[in-house]
CSV table of C-alpha atoms in Angstrom, one decimal:
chain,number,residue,atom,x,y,z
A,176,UNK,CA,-30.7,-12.5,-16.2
A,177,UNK,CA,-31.7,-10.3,-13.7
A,178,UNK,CA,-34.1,-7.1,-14.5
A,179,UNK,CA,-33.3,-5.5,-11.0
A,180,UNK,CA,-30.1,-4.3,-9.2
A,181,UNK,CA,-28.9,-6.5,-6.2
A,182,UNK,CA,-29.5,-5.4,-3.0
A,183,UNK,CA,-27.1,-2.4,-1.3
A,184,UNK,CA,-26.4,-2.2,-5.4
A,185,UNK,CA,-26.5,2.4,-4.8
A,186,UNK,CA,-24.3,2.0,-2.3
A,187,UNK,CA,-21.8,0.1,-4.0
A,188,UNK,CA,-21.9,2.5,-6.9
A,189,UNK,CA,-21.7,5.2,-4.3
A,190,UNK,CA,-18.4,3.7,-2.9
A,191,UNK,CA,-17.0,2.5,-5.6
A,192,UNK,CA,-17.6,6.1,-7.5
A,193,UNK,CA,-16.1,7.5,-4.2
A,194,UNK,CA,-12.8,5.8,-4.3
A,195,UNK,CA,-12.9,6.5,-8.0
A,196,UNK,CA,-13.4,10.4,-6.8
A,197,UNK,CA,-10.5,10.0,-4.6
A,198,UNK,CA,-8.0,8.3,-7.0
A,199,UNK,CA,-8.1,11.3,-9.1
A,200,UNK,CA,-8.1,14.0,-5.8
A,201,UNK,CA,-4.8,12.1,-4.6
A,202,UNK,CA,-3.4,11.9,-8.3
A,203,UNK,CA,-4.1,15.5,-9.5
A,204,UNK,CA,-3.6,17.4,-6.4
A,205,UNK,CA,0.1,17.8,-7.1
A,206,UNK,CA,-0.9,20.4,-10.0
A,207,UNK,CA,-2.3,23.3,-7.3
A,208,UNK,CA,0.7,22.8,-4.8
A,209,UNK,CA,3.5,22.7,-7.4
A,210,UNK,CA,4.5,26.2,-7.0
A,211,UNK,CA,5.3,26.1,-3.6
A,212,UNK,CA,6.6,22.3,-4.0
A,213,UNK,CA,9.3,23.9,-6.4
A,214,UNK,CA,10.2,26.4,-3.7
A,215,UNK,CA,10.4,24.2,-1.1
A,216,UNK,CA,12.3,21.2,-2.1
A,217,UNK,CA,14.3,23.8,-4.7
A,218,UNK,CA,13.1,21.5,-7.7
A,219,UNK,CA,12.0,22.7,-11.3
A,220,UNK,CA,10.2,21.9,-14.3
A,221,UNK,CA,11.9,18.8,-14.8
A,222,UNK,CA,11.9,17.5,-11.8
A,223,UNK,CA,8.1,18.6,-11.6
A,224,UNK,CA,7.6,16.7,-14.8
A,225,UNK,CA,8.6,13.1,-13.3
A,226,UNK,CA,6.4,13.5,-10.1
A,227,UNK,CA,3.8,14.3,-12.5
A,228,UNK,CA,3.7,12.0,-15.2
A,229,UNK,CA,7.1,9.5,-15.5
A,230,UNK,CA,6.8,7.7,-12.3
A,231,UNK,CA,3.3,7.5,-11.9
A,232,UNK,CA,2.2,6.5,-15.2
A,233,UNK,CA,5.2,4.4,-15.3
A,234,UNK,CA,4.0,2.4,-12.4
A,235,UNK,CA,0.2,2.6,-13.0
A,236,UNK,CA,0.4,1.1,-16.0
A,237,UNK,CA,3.1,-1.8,-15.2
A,238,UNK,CA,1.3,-2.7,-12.3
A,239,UNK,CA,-2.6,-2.0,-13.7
A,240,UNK,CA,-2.4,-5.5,-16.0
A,241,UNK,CA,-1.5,-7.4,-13.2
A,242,UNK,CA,-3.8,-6.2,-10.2
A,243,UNK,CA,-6.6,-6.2,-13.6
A,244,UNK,CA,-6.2,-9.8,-13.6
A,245,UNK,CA,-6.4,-10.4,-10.0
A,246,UNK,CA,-9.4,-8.5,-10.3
A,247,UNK,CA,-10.7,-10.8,-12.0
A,248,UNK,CA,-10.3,-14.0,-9.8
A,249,UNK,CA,-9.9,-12.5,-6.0
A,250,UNK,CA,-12.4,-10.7,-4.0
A,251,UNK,CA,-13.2,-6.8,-5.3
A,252,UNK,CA,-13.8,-5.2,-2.4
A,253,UNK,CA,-11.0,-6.7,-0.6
A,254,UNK,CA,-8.5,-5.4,-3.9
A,255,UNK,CA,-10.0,-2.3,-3.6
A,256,UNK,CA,-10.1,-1.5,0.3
A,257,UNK,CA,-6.1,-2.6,0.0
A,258,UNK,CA,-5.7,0.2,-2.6
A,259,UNK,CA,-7.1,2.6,-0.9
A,260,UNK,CA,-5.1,1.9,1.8
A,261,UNK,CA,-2.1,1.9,0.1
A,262,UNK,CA,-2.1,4.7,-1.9
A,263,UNK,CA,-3.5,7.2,1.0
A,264,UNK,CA,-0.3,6.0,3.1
A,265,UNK,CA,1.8,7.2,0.1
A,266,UNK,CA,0.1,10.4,-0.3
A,267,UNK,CA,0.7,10.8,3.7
A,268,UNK,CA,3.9,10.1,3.1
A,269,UNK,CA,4.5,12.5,1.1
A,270,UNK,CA,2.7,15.1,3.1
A,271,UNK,CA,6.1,14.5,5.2
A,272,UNK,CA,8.6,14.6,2.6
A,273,UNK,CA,11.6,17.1,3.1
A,274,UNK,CA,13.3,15.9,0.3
A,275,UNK,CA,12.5,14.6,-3.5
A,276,UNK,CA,13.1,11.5,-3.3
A,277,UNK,CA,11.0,11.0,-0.6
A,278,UNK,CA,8.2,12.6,-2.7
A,279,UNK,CA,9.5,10.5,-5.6
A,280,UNK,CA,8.8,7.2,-3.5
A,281,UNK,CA,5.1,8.9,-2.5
A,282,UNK,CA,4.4,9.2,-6.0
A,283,UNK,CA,5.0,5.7,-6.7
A,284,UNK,CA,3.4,4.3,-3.9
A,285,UNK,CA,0.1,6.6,-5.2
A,286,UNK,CA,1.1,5.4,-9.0
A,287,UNK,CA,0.9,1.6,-7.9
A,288,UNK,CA,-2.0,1.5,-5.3
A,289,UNK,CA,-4.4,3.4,-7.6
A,290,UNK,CA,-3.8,0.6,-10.3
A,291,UNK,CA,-6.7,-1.7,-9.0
A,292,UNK,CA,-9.6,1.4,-9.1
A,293,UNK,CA,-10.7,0.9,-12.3
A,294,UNK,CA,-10.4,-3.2,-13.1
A,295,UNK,CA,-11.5,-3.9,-9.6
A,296,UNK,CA,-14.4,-1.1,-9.1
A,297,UNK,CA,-15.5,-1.1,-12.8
A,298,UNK,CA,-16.3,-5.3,-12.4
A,299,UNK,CA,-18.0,-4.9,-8.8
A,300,UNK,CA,-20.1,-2.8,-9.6
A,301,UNK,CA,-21.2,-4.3,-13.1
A,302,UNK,CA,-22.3,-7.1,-10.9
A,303,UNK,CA,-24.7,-5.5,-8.5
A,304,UNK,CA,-26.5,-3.7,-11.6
A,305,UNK,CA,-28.5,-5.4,-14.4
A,306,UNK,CA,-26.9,-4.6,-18.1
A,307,UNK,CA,-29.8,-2.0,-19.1
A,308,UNK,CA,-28.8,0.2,-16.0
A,309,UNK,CA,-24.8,0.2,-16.8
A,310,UNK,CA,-25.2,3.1,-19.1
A,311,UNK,CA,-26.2,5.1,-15.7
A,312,UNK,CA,-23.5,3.1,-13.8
A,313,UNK,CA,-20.6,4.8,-15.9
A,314,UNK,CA,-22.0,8.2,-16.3
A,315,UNK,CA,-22.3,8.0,-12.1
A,316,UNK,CA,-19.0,6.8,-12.0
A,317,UNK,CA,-17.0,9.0,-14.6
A,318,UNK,CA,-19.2,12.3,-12.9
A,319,UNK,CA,-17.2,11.3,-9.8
A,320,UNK,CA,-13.6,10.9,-11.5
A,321,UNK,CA,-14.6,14.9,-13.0
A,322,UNK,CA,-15.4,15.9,-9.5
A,323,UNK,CA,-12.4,14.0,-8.2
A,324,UNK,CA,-10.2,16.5,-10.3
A,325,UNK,CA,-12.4,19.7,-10.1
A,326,UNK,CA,-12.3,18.5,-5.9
A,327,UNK,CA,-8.2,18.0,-5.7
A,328,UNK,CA,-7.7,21.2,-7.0
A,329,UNK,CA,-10.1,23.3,-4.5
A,330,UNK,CA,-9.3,21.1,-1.3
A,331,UNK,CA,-5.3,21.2,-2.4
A,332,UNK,CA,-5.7,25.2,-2.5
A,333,UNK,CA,-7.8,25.8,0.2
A,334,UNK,CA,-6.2,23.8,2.8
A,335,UNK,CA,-2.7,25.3,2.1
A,336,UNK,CA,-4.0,28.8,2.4
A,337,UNK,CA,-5.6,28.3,5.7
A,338,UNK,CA,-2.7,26.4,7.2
A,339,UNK,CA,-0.5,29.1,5.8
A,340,UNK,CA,-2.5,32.2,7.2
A,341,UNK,CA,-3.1,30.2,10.5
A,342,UNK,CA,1.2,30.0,11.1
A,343,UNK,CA,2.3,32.9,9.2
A,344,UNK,CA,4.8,33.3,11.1
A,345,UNK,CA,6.5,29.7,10.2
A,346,UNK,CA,6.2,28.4,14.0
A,347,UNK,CA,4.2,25.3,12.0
A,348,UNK,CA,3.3,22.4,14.1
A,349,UNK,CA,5.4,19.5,13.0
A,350,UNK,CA,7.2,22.1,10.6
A,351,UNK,CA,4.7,21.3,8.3
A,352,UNK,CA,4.2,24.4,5.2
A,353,UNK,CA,1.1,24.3,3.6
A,354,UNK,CA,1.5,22.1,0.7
A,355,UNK,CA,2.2,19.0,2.9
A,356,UNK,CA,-0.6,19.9,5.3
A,357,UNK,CA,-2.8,19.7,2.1
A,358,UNK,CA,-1.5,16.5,1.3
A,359,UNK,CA,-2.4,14.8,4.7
A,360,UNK,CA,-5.9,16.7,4.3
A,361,UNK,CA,-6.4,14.5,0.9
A,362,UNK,CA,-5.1,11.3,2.1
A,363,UNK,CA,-7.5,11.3,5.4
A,364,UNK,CA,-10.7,10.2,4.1
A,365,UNK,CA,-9.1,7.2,1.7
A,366,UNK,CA,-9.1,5.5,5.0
A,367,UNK,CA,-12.3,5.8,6.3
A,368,UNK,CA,-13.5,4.7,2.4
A,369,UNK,CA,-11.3,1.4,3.0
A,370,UNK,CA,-13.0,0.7,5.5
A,371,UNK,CA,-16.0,0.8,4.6
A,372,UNK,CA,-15.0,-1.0,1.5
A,373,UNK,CA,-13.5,-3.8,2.7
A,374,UNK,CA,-17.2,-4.3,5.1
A,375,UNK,CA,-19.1,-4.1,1.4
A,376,UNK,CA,-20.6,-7.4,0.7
A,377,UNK,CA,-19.3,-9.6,-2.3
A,378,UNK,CA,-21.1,-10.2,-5.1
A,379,UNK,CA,-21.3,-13.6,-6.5
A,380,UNK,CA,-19.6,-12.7,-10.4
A,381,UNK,CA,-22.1,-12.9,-13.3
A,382,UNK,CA,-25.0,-13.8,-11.2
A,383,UNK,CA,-27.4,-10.9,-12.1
A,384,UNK,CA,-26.2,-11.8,-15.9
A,385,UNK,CA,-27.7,-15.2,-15.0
């Protein structure tokens, strides 16, 4: 077994703690912008509740076993850069949404595209580090999934203030209020991640575990 990371091992813990940062932003951001949510779709608690928790842990978990065990036979980064993908084109979509079902359907999209992050990330990465340094590994990767929360929940806020106070006056471009506006501000950089996860190099599986 190897005693040494492989090479570009950092910066596949930084990516892969990035998209794990960015699962929870996407997932979690709902919980800042559901006051004005329920005011502008004219939903409540209930309603609230299924965006929340039914649908997406519905779907993440149906769909986590299966993506888990392509995970385990098809390429990582490729898995991964596809989830990204997906489930920032669902949390744009639902930076459009005028209706709830439309953010229903967002929701799900988010539920089943974040499915892969863990399987997927958690085995890439454990084979670009040696098994004395996976210790570190996790505590860099579950600091990101705590900054991912603590991050939806500033970004969600801020941006929907300033969008708000920049068209008080409801003259907003697109007719877009502030929540959705915050919602296209969290799905952007998911995109940019893909890509730069789909250009990370594959590591051969159990190699540095000899």
């Amino acid at each position: 077994p190897m005693k040494v990371p492989l090479k570009g091992a950092a910066y596949a813990l930084a990516l892969v703690s990035l998209t794990q940062a960015m699962s929870l932003l996407d997932r979690q951001i709902l919980a800042i912008l559901a006051p004005a949510i329920k005011t502008d779709l004219k939903i409540g608690d209930g309603e609230m509740g299924l965006l929340f928790g039914t649908v997406f842990a519905l779907f993440y978990a149906l769909f986590s076993l299966p993506v888990g065990r392509l995970a385990d036979g098809w390429f990582r980064t490729k898995l991964l850069a596809i989830s990204l993908m997906s489930w920032s084109a669902a949390t744009a979509l639902g930076g459009f949404a005028s209706s709830f079902s439309m953010l229903l359907l967002s929701r799900l999209g988010v539920g089943i595209g974040e499915a892969a992050t863990q399987p997927a990330g958690t085995s890439l990465v454990f084979d670009y580090w040696p098994k004395h340094r996976r210790g570190f590994v996790m505590s860099v990767m579950a600091s990101a999934i705590a900054l991912g929360i603590g991050g939806s929940l500033i970004l969600g806020g801020l941006a929907a203030d300033w969008w708000n106070g920049l068209y008080p006056d409801g003259q907003k471009p697109l007719g877009l209020r502030g929540w959705q506006f915050a919602l296209l501000v969290a799905a952007s950089p998911g995109f940019l991640l893909a890509a730069l996860m789909w250009a990370l190099p594959e590591p051969k599986r159990g190699l540095i575990d000899g």
